[in-house]
PDB file of C-alpha atoms in Angstrom:
ATOM      1  CA  MET A 174       0.000   0.000   0.000  1.00  0.00           C
ATOM      2  CA  THR A 175       1.383   3.451  -0.962  1.00  0.00           C
ATOM      3  CA  LYS A 176       2.147   5.703   1.983  1.00  0.00           C
ATOM      4  CA  SER A 177       0.690   9.185   2.400  1.00  0.00           C
ATOM      5  CA  LEU A 178       2.834  12.259   1.777  1.00  0.00           C
ATOM      6  CA  ALA A 179       2.943  15.850   3.020  1.00  0.00           C
ATOM      7  CA  ILE A 180       5.207  18.490   1.502  1.00  0.00           C
ATOM      8  CA  ALA A 181       6.892  21.660   2.781  1.00  0.00           C
ATOM      9  CA  LEU A 182       7.835  24.359   0.261  1.00  0.00           C
ATOM     10  CA  GLY A 183      10.549  26.729   1.434  1.00  0.00           C
ATOM     11  CA  GLY A 184      11.213  30.415   0.831  1.00  0.00           C
ATOM     12  CA  GLY A 185      13.866  31.913  -1.427  1.00  0.00           C
ATOM     13  CA  GLY A 186      12.350  34.342  -3.897  1.00  0.00           C
ATOM     14  CA  ALA A 187      12.575  33.490  -7.596  1.00  0.00           C
ATOM     15  CA  ARG A 188      14.392  30.263  -6.779  1.00  0.00           C
ATOM     16  CA  GLY A 189      11.025  29.043  -5.531  1.00  0.00           C
ATOM     17  CA  ILE A 190       9.978  28.557  -9.146  1.00  0.00           C
ATOM     18  CA  ALA A 191      11.911  25.276  -8.753  1.00  0.00           C
ATOM     19  CA  HIS A 192       9.061  24.022  -6.534  1.00  0.00           C
ATOM     20  CA  ILE A 193       7.048  23.552  -9.703  1.00  0.00           C
ATOM     21  CA  THR A 194       9.408  20.797 -10.847  1.00  0.00           C
ATOM     22  CA  VAL A 195       8.768  18.775  -7.691  1.00  0.00           C
ATOM     23  CA  LEU A 196       5.000  19.249  -7.959  1.00  0.00           C
ATOM     24  CA  GLU A 197       5.083  18.013 -11.549  1.00  0.00           C
ATOM     25  CA  VAL A 198       6.804  14.833 -10.362  1.00  0.00           C
ATOM     26  CA  LEU A 199       4.044  14.317  -7.778  1.00  0.00           C
ATOM     27  CA  ASP A 200       1.485  14.727 -10.553  1.00  0.00           C
ATOM     28  CA  ASP A 201       3.311  12.205 -12.746  1.00  0.00           C
ATOM     29  CA  LEU A 202       3.301   9.714  -9.864  1.00  0.00           C
ATOM     30  CA  GLY A 203      -0.378  10.352  -9.142  1.00  0.00           C
ATOM     31  CA  VAL A 204       0.461  11.363  -5.574  1.00  0.00           C
ATOM     32  CA  ARG A 205      -1.822  13.867  -3.871  1.00  0.00           C
ATOM     33  CA  PRO A 206      -0.360  15.400  -0.688  1.00  0.00           C
ATOM     34  CA  THR A 207      -2.428  15.155   2.465  1.00  0.00           C
ATOM     35  CA  ALA A 208      -1.102  18.541   3.592  1.00  0.00           C
ATOM     36  CA  ILE A 209       1.143  21.386   2.409  1.00  0.00           C
ATOM     37  CA  ALA A 210       3.156  23.924   4.408  1.00  0.00           C
ATOM     38  CA  GLY A 211       4.714  26.928   2.710  1.00  0.00           C
ATOM     39  CA  THR A 212       6.848  29.948   3.486  1.00  0.00           C
ATOM     40  CA  SER A 213       6.990  33.086   1.310  1.00  0.00           C
ATOM     41  CA  VAL A 214       7.183  32.009  -2.363  1.00  0.00           C
ATOM     42  CA  GLY A 215       6.525  28.470  -1.090  1.00  0.00           C
ATOM     43  CA  ALA A 216       3.234  29.731   0.337  1.00  0.00           C
ATOM     44  CA  MET A 217       2.285  31.267  -3.017  1.00  0.00           C
ATOM     45  CA  ILE A 218       2.985  28.120  -5.020  1.00  0.00           C
ATOM     46  CA  GLY A 219       1.574  25.949  -2.233  1.00  0.00           C
ATOM     47  CA  ALA A 220      -1.681  27.922  -2.350  1.00  0.00           C
ATOM     48  CA  ALA A 221      -1.994  27.345  -6.092  1.00  0.00           C
ATOM     49  CA  TYR A 222      -1.355  23.622  -5.730  1.00  0.00           C
ATOM     50  CA  ALA A 223      -3.691  23.310  -2.737  1.00  0.00           C
ATOM     51  CA  ALA A 224      -6.383  25.027  -4.791  1.00  0.00           C
ATOM     52  CA  GLY A 225      -6.284  22.173  -7.285  1.00  0.00           C
ATOM     53  CA  MET A 226      -3.923  23.486  -9.960  1.00  0.00           C
ATOM     54  CA  SER A 227      -1.483  20.962 -11.412  1.00  0.00           C
ATOM     55  CA  GLY A 228       2.244  21.592 -11.518  1.00  0.00           C
ATOM     56  CA  ARG A 229       2.003  22.076 -15.280  1.00  0.00           C
ATOM     57  CA  GLU A 230      -0.764  24.667 -14.893  1.00  0.00           C
ATOM     58  CA  ILE A 231       1.310  26.587 -12.351  1.00  0.00           C
ATOM     59  CA  ARG A 232       4.284  26.410 -14.739  1.00  0.00           C
ATOM     60  CA  ARG A 233       2.163  27.858 -17.541  1.00  0.00           C
ATOM     61  CA  HIS A 234       0.949  30.722 -15.324  1.00  0.00           C
ATOM     62  CA  VAL A 235       4.478  31.628 -14.184  1.00  0.00           C
ATOM     63  CA  ILE A 236       6.060  31.368 -17.634  1.00  0.00           C
ATOM     64  CA  THR A 237       3.323  33.471 -19.236  1.00  0.00           C
ATOM     65  CA  LEU A 238       4.025  36.291 -16.768  1.00  0.00           C
ATOM     66  CA  ALA A 239       7.801  35.967 -16.897  1.00  0.00           C
ATOM     67  CA  HIS A 240       7.776  36.373 -20.676  1.00  0.00           C
ATOM     68  CA  ASP A 241       5.759  39.603 -20.530  1.00  0.00           C
ATOM     69  CA  ARG A 242       7.864  42.219 -18.733  1.00  0.00           C
ATOM     70  CA  SER A 243       5.545  45.099 -19.524  1.00  0.00           C
ATOM     71  CA  GLU A 244       2.577  43.233 -17.999  1.00  0.00           C
ATOM     72  CA  VAL A 245       4.585  42.372 -14.875  1.00  0.00           C
ATOM     73  CA  LEU A 246       5.650  46.000 -14.453  1.00  0.00           C
ATOM     74  CA  ARG A 247       2.060  47.145 -14.963  1.00  0.00           C
ATOM     75  CA  ARG A 248       0.862  44.787 -12.244  1.00  0.00           C
ATOM     76  CA  LEU A 249       3.687  45.840  -9.918  1.00  0.00           C
ATOM     77  CA  MET A 250       2.727  49.478 -10.341  1.00  0.00           C
ATOM     78  CA  ALA A 251      -0.879  48.560  -9.514  1.00  0.00           C
ATOM     79  CA  ALA A 252       0.331  46.704  -6.405  1.00  0.00           C
ATOM     80  CA  ARG A 253       2.312  49.604  -4.918  1.00  0.00           C
ATOM     81  CA  ALA A 254       1.438  50.389  -1.318  1.00  0.00           C
ATOM     82  CA  GLY A 255       1.348  54.138  -1.916  1.00  0.00           C
ATOM     83  CA  SER A 256       1.445  56.796  -4.579  1.00  0.00           C
ATOM     84  CA  PHE A 257       4.468  58.908  -5.346  1.00  0.00           C
ATOM     85  CA  ALA A 258       2.684  61.703  -3.518  1.00  0.00           C
ATOM     86  CA  SER A 259       3.455  59.756  -0.330  1.00  0.00           C
ATOM     87  CA  LEU A 260       7.113  60.677  -0.810  1.00  0.00           C
ATOM     88  CA  PHE A 261       6.308  63.884   1.049  1.00  0.00           C
ATOM     89  CA  SER A 262       4.510  62.210   3.940  1.00  0.00           C
ATOM     90  CA  GLY A 263       6.068  58.785   4.418  1.00  0.00           C
ATOM     91  CA  GLY A 264       9.416  58.947   2.670  1.00  0.00           C
ATOM     92  CA  PHE A 265      10.722  57.078  -0.351  1.00  0.00           C
ATOM     93  CA  GLY A 266      10.139  53.647   1.177  1.00  0.00           C
ATOM     94  CA  SER A 267       6.403  54.092   1.557  1.00  0.00           C
ATOM     95  CA  ALA A 268       6.068  55.094  -2.095  1.00  0.00           C
ATOM     96  CA  THR A 269       8.002  52.141  -3.477  1.00  0.00           C
ATOM     97  CA  GLN A 270       6.886  49.315  -1.178  1.00  0.00           C
ATOM     98  CA  VAL A 271       4.522  46.685  -2.537  1.00  0.00           C
ATOM     99  CA  ASP A 272       1.156  46.069  -0.885  1.00  0.00           C
ATOM    100  CA  GLY A 273       1.196  42.292  -0.377  1.00  0.00           C
ATOM    101  CA  GLU A 274      -2.566  41.882  -0.657  1.00  0.00           C
ATOM    102  CA  LYS A 275      -2.679  43.852  -3.903  1.00  0.00           C
ATOM    103  CA  PHE A 276       0.282  41.814  -5.146  1.00  0.00           C
ATOM    104  CA  CYS A 277      -1.598  38.570  -4.500  1.00  0.00           C
ATOM    105  CA  GLU A 278      -4.680  39.987  -6.219  1.00  0.00           C
ATOM    106  CA  HIS A 279      -2.700  40.862  -9.349  1.00  0.00           C
ATOM    107  CA  PHE A 280      -0.297  37.921  -9.526  1.00  0.00           C
ATOM    108  CA  LEU A 281      -1.937  34.820  -8.041  1.00  0.00           C
ATOM    109  CA  PRO A 282      -3.938  32.637 -10.451  1.00  0.00           C
ATOM    110  CA  ALA A 283      -7.619  33.559 -10.560  1.00  0.00           C
ATOM    111  CA  MET A 284      -8.770  30.094  -9.438  1.00  0.00           C
ATOM    112  CA  ILE A 285      -7.124  30.407  -6.017  1.00  0.00           C
ATOM    113  CA  PRO A 286      -9.970  30.912  -3.508  1.00  0.00           C
ATOM    114  CA  LYS A 287     -10.151  33.775  -1.040  1.00  0.00           C
ATOM    115  CA  ASP A 288     -10.527  31.527   2.009  1.00  0.00           C
ATOM    116  CA  PHE A 289      -8.499  28.596   3.344  1.00  0.00           C
ATOM    117  CA  GLY A 290     -11.715  26.630   3.760  1.00  0.00           C
ATOM    118  CA  ASP A 291     -12.196  26.412  -0.003  1.00  0.00           C
ATOM    119  CA  LEU A 292      -8.844  24.741  -0.697  1.00  0.00           C
ATOM    120  CA  LYS A 293      -8.761  21.125  -1.869  1.00  0.00           C
ATOM    121  CA  ILE A 294      -5.652  20.288   0.184  1.00  0.00           C
ATOM    122  CA  PRO A 295      -5.058  21.579   3.748  1.00  0.00           C
ATOM    123  CA  LEU A 296      -2.457  24.358   3.735  1.00  0.00           C
ATOM    124  CA  LYS A 297      -0.355  25.946   6.475  1.00  0.00           C
ATOM    125  CA  VAL A 298       1.162  29.327   5.669  1.00  0.00           C
ATOM    126  CA  ILE A 299       4.089  30.577   7.734  1.00  0.00           C
ATOM    127  CA  ALA A 300       4.561  34.234   8.687  1.00  0.00           C
ATOM    128  CA  SER A 301       6.517  36.006  11.437  1.00  0.00           C
ATOM    129  CA  ASP A 302       5.165  38.277  14.168  1.00  0.00           C
ATOM    130  CA  LEU A 303       7.349  41.383  13.924  1.00  0.00           C
ATOM    131  CA  TYR A 304       6.957  42.511  17.529  1.00  0.00           C
ATOM    132  CA  ARG A 305       6.480  39.213  19.396  1.00  0.00           C
ATOM    133  CA  ARG A 306       9.447  37.820  17.399  1.00  0.00           C
ATOM    134  CA  GLU A 307       7.821  34.462  16.798  1.00  0.00           C
ATOM    135  CA  GLN A 308       6.478  32.216  14.079  1.00  0.00           C
ATOM    136  CA  VAL A 309       2.797  32.431  13.160  1.00  0.00           C
ATOM    137  CA  VAL A 310       1.070  29.518  11.426  1.00  0.00           C
ATOM    138  CA  LEU A 311      -1.983  30.554   9.406  1.00  0.00           C
ATOM    139  CA  SER A 312      -4.450  27.890   8.253  1.00  0.00           C
ATOM    140  CA  SER A 313      -7.878  29.531   8.327  1.00  0.00           C
ATOM    141  CA  GLY A 314      -9.516  32.780   7.295  1.00  0.00           C
ATOM    142  CA  SER A 315      -8.308  34.949   4.429  1.00  0.00           C
ATOM    143  CA  LEU A 316      -5.887  33.021   2.223  1.00  0.00           C
ATOM    144  CA  ARG A 317      -4.612  36.074   0.370  1.00  0.00           C
ATOM    145  CA  CYS A 318      -3.878  37.943   3.610  1.00  0.00           C
ATOM    146  CA  ALA A 319      -1.937  34.933   4.856  1.00  0.00           C
ATOM    147  CA  VAL A 320       0.114  34.584   1.665  1.00  0.00           C
ATOM    148  CA  ALA A 321       0.740  38.332   1.614  1.00  0.00           C
ATOM    149  CA  ALA A 322       2.027  38.175   5.196  1.00  0.00           C
ATOM    150  CA  SER A 323       4.248  35.186   4.458  1.00  0.00           C
ATOM    151  CA  MET A 324       5.988  37.031   1.591  1.00  0.00           C
ATOM    152  CA  ALA A 325       6.261  40.452   3.266  1.00  0.00           C
ATOM    153  CA  LEU A 326      10.005  40.888   2.798  1.00  0.00           C
ATOM    154  CA  PRO A 327      11.338  43.832   4.834  1.00  0.00           C
ATOM    155  CA  THR A 328      11.761  47.068   2.805  1.00  0.00           C
ATOM    156  CA  LEU A 329      10.203  45.435  -0.283  1.00  0.00           C
ATOM    157  CA  VAL A 330       6.685  44.395   0.789  1.00  0.00           C
ATOM    158  CA  ARG A 331       4.653  46.201   3.434  1.00  0.00           C
ATOM    159  CA  PRO A 332       3.889  44.234   6.645  1.00  0.00           C
ATOM    160  CA  ILE A 333       0.391  42.775   6.987  1.00  0.00           C
ATOM    161  CA  ALA A 334      -1.808  43.307  10.046  1.00  0.00           C
ATOM    162  CA  ILE A 335      -3.926  40.277  10.975  1.00  0.00           C
ATOM    163  CA  GLY A 336      -5.802  40.634  14.247  1.00  0.00           C
ATOM    164  CA  ASP A 337      -3.445  42.129  16.817  1.00  0.00           C
ATOM    165  CA  ARG A 338      -0.342  40.877  15.006  1.00  0.00           C
ATOM    166  CA  MET A 339       1.939  42.755  12.610  1.00  0.00           C
ATOM    167  CA  LEU A 340       3.257  40.076  10.267  1.00  0.00           C
ATOM    168  CA  VAL A 341       6.301  39.903   7.990  1.00  0.00           C
ATOM    169  CA  ASP A 342       8.040  37.270   5.878  1.00  0.00           C
ATOM    170  CA  GLY A 343       7.860  33.738   7.250  1.00  0.00           C
ATOM    171  CA  GLY A 344      11.503  33.163   6.342  1.00  0.00           C
ATOM    172  CA  ALA A 345      12.522  35.207   9.383  1.00  0.00           C
ATOM    173  CA  THR A 346      11.368  32.398  11.689  1.00  0.00           C
ATOM    174  CA  ASN A 347      10.763  29.249   9.613  1.00  0.00           C
ATOM    175  CA  PRO A 348      12.119  29.249   6.047  1.00  0.00           C
ATOM    176  CA  LEU A 349      11.490  25.504   5.539  1.00  0.00           C
ATOM    177  CA  PRO A 350       8.396  24.525   7.571  1.00  0.00           C
ATOM    178  CA  PHE A 351       8.577  20.720   7.488  1.00  0.00           C
ATOM    179  CA  ASP A 352       8.143  20.639  11.275  1.00  0.00           C
ATOM    180  CA  GLN A 353       4.572  21.877  10.834  1.00  0.00           C
ATOM    181  CA  LEU A 354       3.676  18.671   8.981  1.00  0.00           C
ATOM    182  CA  ARG A 355       4.588  16.144  11.650  1.00  0.00           C
ATOM    183  CA  GLY A 356       1.680  13.745  12.122  1.00  0.00           C
ATOM    184  CA  CYS A 357       0.037  14.819   8.842  1.00  0.00           C
ATOM    185  CA  ALA A 358       1.376  11.962   6.691  1.00  0.00           C
ATOM    186  CA  ASP A 359       3.568   8.847   6.643  1.00  0.00           C
ATOM    187  CA  VAL A 360       6.259  10.629   4.624  1.00  0.00           C
ATOM    188  CA  ILE A 361       7.312  14.270   4.956  1.00  0.00           C
ATOM    189  CA  VAL A 362       9.161  15.905   2.072  1.00  0.00           C
ATOM    190  CA  ALA A 363      10.805  19.340   2.192  1.00  0.00           C
ATOM    191  CA  VAL A 364      11.951  21.382  -0.799  1.00  0.00           C
ATOM    192  CA  ASP A 365      14.812  23.698   0.168  1.00  0.00           C
ATOM    193  CA  ILE A 366      15.418  26.330  -2.517  1.00  0.00           C
ATOM    194  CA  SER A 367      17.826  28.522  -0.527  1.00  0.00           C
ATOM    195  CA  GLY A 368      20.554  27.469  -2.971  1.00  0.00           C
ATOM    196  CA  GLU A 369      23.999  26.018  -2.479  1.00  0.00           C
ATOM    197  CA  PRO A 370      26.752  28.355  -1.159  1.00  0.00           C
ATOM    198  CA  ASN A 371      29.057  30.003  -3.670  1.00  0.00           C
ATOM    199  CA  ASP A 372      32.725  29.597  -2.742  1.00  0.00           C
ATOM    200  CA  GLY A 373      33.847  32.224  -5.211  1.00  0.00           C
ATOM    201  CA  ARG A 374      33.637  35.983  -4.915  1.00  0.00           C
ATOM    202  CA  GLY A 375      30.587  37.394  -6.650  1.00  0.00           C
ATOM    203  CA  ASP A 376      29.823  40.838  -8.003  1.00  0.00           C
ATOM    204  CA  PHE A 377      29.512  43.701  -5.548  1.00  0.00           C
ATOM    205  CA  PRO A 378      25.820  43.511  -4.545  1.00  0.00           C
ATOM    206  CA  SER A 379      23.319  46.323  -4.781  1.00  0.00           C
ATOM    207  CA  PRO A 380      21.667  47.347  -1.477  1.00  0.00           C
ATOM    208  CA  TRP A 381      18.548  45.292  -2.381  1.00  0.00           C
ATOM    209  CA  GLU A 382      20.608  42.231  -3.231  1.00  0.00           C
ATOM    210  CA  ALA A 383      22.612  42.556  -0.026  1.00  0.00           C
ATOM    211  CA  ILE A 384      19.469  42.678   2.108  1.00  0.00           C
ATOM    212  CA  LEU A 385      17.884  39.708   0.368  1.00  0.00           C
ATOM    213  CA  ALA A 386      21.105  37.667   0.426  1.00  0.00           C
ATOM    214  CA  THR A 387      21.456  38.367   4.154  1.00  0.00           C
ATOM    215  CA  ILE A 388      17.927  37.031   4.733  1.00  0.00           C
ATOM    216  CA  LEU A 389      18.930  33.832   2.901  1.00  0.00           C
ATOM    217  CA  VAL A 390      22.039  33.497   5.073  1.00  0.00           C
ATOM    218  CA  MET A 391      19.934  33.784   8.224  1.00  0.00           C
ATOM    219  CA  GLY A 392      17.384  31.368   6.790  1.00  0.00           C
ATOM    220  CA  GLN A 393      20.044  28.766   6.109  1.00  0.00           C
ATOM    221  CA  ALA A 394      21.264  29.052   9.697  1.00  0.00           C
ATOM    222  CA  ILE A 395      17.708  28.441  10.939  1.00  0.00           C
ATOM    223  CA  ILE A 396      17.290  25.393   8.685  1.00  0.00           C
ATOM    224  CA  THR A 397      20.626  23.923   9.802  1.00  0.00           C
ATOM    225  CA  GLU A 398      19.638  24.258  13.446  1.00  0.00           C
ATOM    226  CA  LYS A 399      16.168  22.759  12.844  1.00  0.00           C
ATOM    227  CA  LEU A 400      17.643  19.698  11.154  1.00  0.00           C
ATOM    228  CA  LYS A 401      19.615  18.923  14.317  1.00  0.00           C
ATOM    229  CA  HIS A 402      16.315  18.374  16.131  1.00  0.00           C
ATOM    230  CA  GLY A 403      14.617  16.184  13.536  1.00  0.00           C
ATOM    231  CA  ALA A 404      14.799  16.040   9.752  1.00  0.00           C
ATOM    232  CA  PRO A 405      12.034  15.271   7.239  1.00  0.00           C
ATOM    233  CA  ASP A 406      12.094  11.938   5.425  1.00  0.00           C
ATOM    234  CA  LEU A 407      13.412  13.594   2.275  1.00  0.00           C
ATOM    235  CA  ILE A 408      14.966  16.994   1.532  1.00  0.00           C
ATOM    236  CA  ILE A 409      15.060  18.016  -2.113  1.00  0.00           C
ATOM    237  CA  ARG A 410      17.566  20.770  -2.922  1.00  0.00           C
ATOM    238  CA  PRO A 411      17.221  21.995  -6.524  1.00  0.00           C
ATOM    239  CA  LYS A 412      20.463  23.400  -7.963  1.00  0.00           C
ATOM    240  CA  VAL A 413      19.320  27.009  -8.167  1.00  0.00           C
ATOM    241  CA  GLY A 414      22.198  28.756  -6.412  1.00  0.00           C
ATOM    242  CA  LEU A 415      23.207  30.637  -9.570  1.00  0.00           C
ATOM    243  CA  PHE A 416      19.935  32.576  -9.559  1.00  0.00           C
ATOM    244  CA  ARG A 417      19.264  35.660  -7.480  1.00  0.00           C
ATOM    245  CA  THR A 418      16.288  36.198  -5.240  1.00  0.00           C
ATOM    246  CA  LEU A 419      14.564  38.593  -7.649  1.00  0.00           C
ATOM    247  CA  ASP A 420      15.348  36.723 -10.892  1.00  0.00           C
ATOM    248  CA  PHE A 421      11.679  36.093 -11.642  1.00  0.00           C
ATOM    249  CA  PHE A 422      12.161  36.939 -15.314  1.00  0.00           C
ATOM    250  CA  GLN A 423      14.536  33.939 -15.423  1.00  0.00           C
ATOM    251  CA  ALA A 424      11.649  31.533 -14.788  1.00  0.00           C
ATOM    252  CA  SER A 425      12.279  29.505 -17.944  1.00  0.00           C
ATOM    253  CA  ALA A 426      15.986  29.168 -17.139  1.00  0.00           C
ATOM    254  CA  ILE A 427      15.250  28.096 -13.557  1.00  0.00           C
ATOM    255  CA  LEU A 428      12.857  25.388 -14.705  1.00  0.00           C
ATOM    256  CA  ARG A 429      15.294  24.273 -17.411  1.00  0.00           C
ATOM    257  CA  VAL A 430      18.070  23.826 -14.830  1.00  0.00           C
ATOM    258  CA  CYS A 431      15.743  21.777 -12.620  1.00  0.00           C
ATOM    259  CA  GLU A 432      14.381  19.521 -15.364  1.00  0.00           C
ATOM    260  CA  PRO A 433      17.229  16.915 -15.308  1.00  0.00           C
ATOM    261  CA  SER A 434      16.668  16.311 -11.586  1.00  0.00           C
ATOM    262  CA  LYS A 435      13.123  14.990 -12.152  1.00  0.00           C
ATOM    263  CA  THR A 436      14.282  11.407 -12.689  1.00  0.00           C
ATOM    264  CA  GLU A 437      16.183  11.306  -9.397  1.00  0.00           C
ATOM    265  CA  ILE A 438      13.332  12.982  -7.509  1.00  0.00           C
ATOM    266  CA  ARG A 439      10.866  10.453  -8.949  1.00  0.00           C
ATOM    267  CA  GLN A 440      13.084   7.528  -7.924  1.00  0.00           C
ATOM    268  CA  ARG A 441      13.618   8.817  -4.390  1.00  0.00           C
ATOM    269  CA  LEU A 442       9.929   9.542  -3.852  1.00  0.00           C
ATOM    270  CA  THR A 443       8.878   6.180  -5.224  1.00  0.00           C
ATOM    271  CA  ALA A 444      11.317   4.375  -2.933  1.00  0.00           C
ATOM    272  CA  LEU A 445       9.998   6.220   0.101  1.00  0.00           C
ATOM    273  CA  LEU A 446       6.315   5.783  -0.670  1.00  0.00           C
ATOM    274  CA  GLU A 447       6.528   2.080  -1.492  1.00  0.00           C
ATOM    275  CA  SER A 448       9.002   0.965   1.183  1.00  0.00           C
TER     276      SER A 448
END
């Protein structure tokens, strides 16, 4: 008898496009997860999959956007948290930050429901409480608010207020939330897209790149510490270290790099589920 499976999708910006490859393997195997946990971009893709989209449908949605820069920029402008008039009241940051809820409205596939209760697969979305300095697990209520909170990268996306909590990116507390799936399935799989370290010296980073790279460094430290206290049954690490956090226009290249790993992923999953 085939075992049940739950999957955790980690954060890491554009590298998270690699999650699609793993979901396509699940589809090929006819495996439907009993639960999904996602952080940041993992929450976005996890929401689409939990809503009933196939990996191939998610791929098509992402590629269509990535190949239309003008449409992406139009949607980003529509998702800004403030107008340029706010330069005089809130400073440059308030005028350029993205409103996470507007971002989800403009970029998530239309078939994703507004409420967790309408998902076809149970989903846990990870965010971080800015002031209590702790992880927040969201699994009911407004799905778009939860996803927006999970991806609220400091300086880039405005924090989201839910109840009495001010929430920011889930990667600050739990960048790979496999621990939230314990007891949900026989086999727990985690997809870590933080990327392998680069031993060489890279280009001098821009301020944005430095901030985002620092978040990845902290995230990797959190993951390393978590693994000491109990690892998932399988960790899949797509080779996406060459791509930067905001390389969303490189979607086709990211998926192309990941394609050869499908055979190994399929073999490892099959061995786990049928053992």
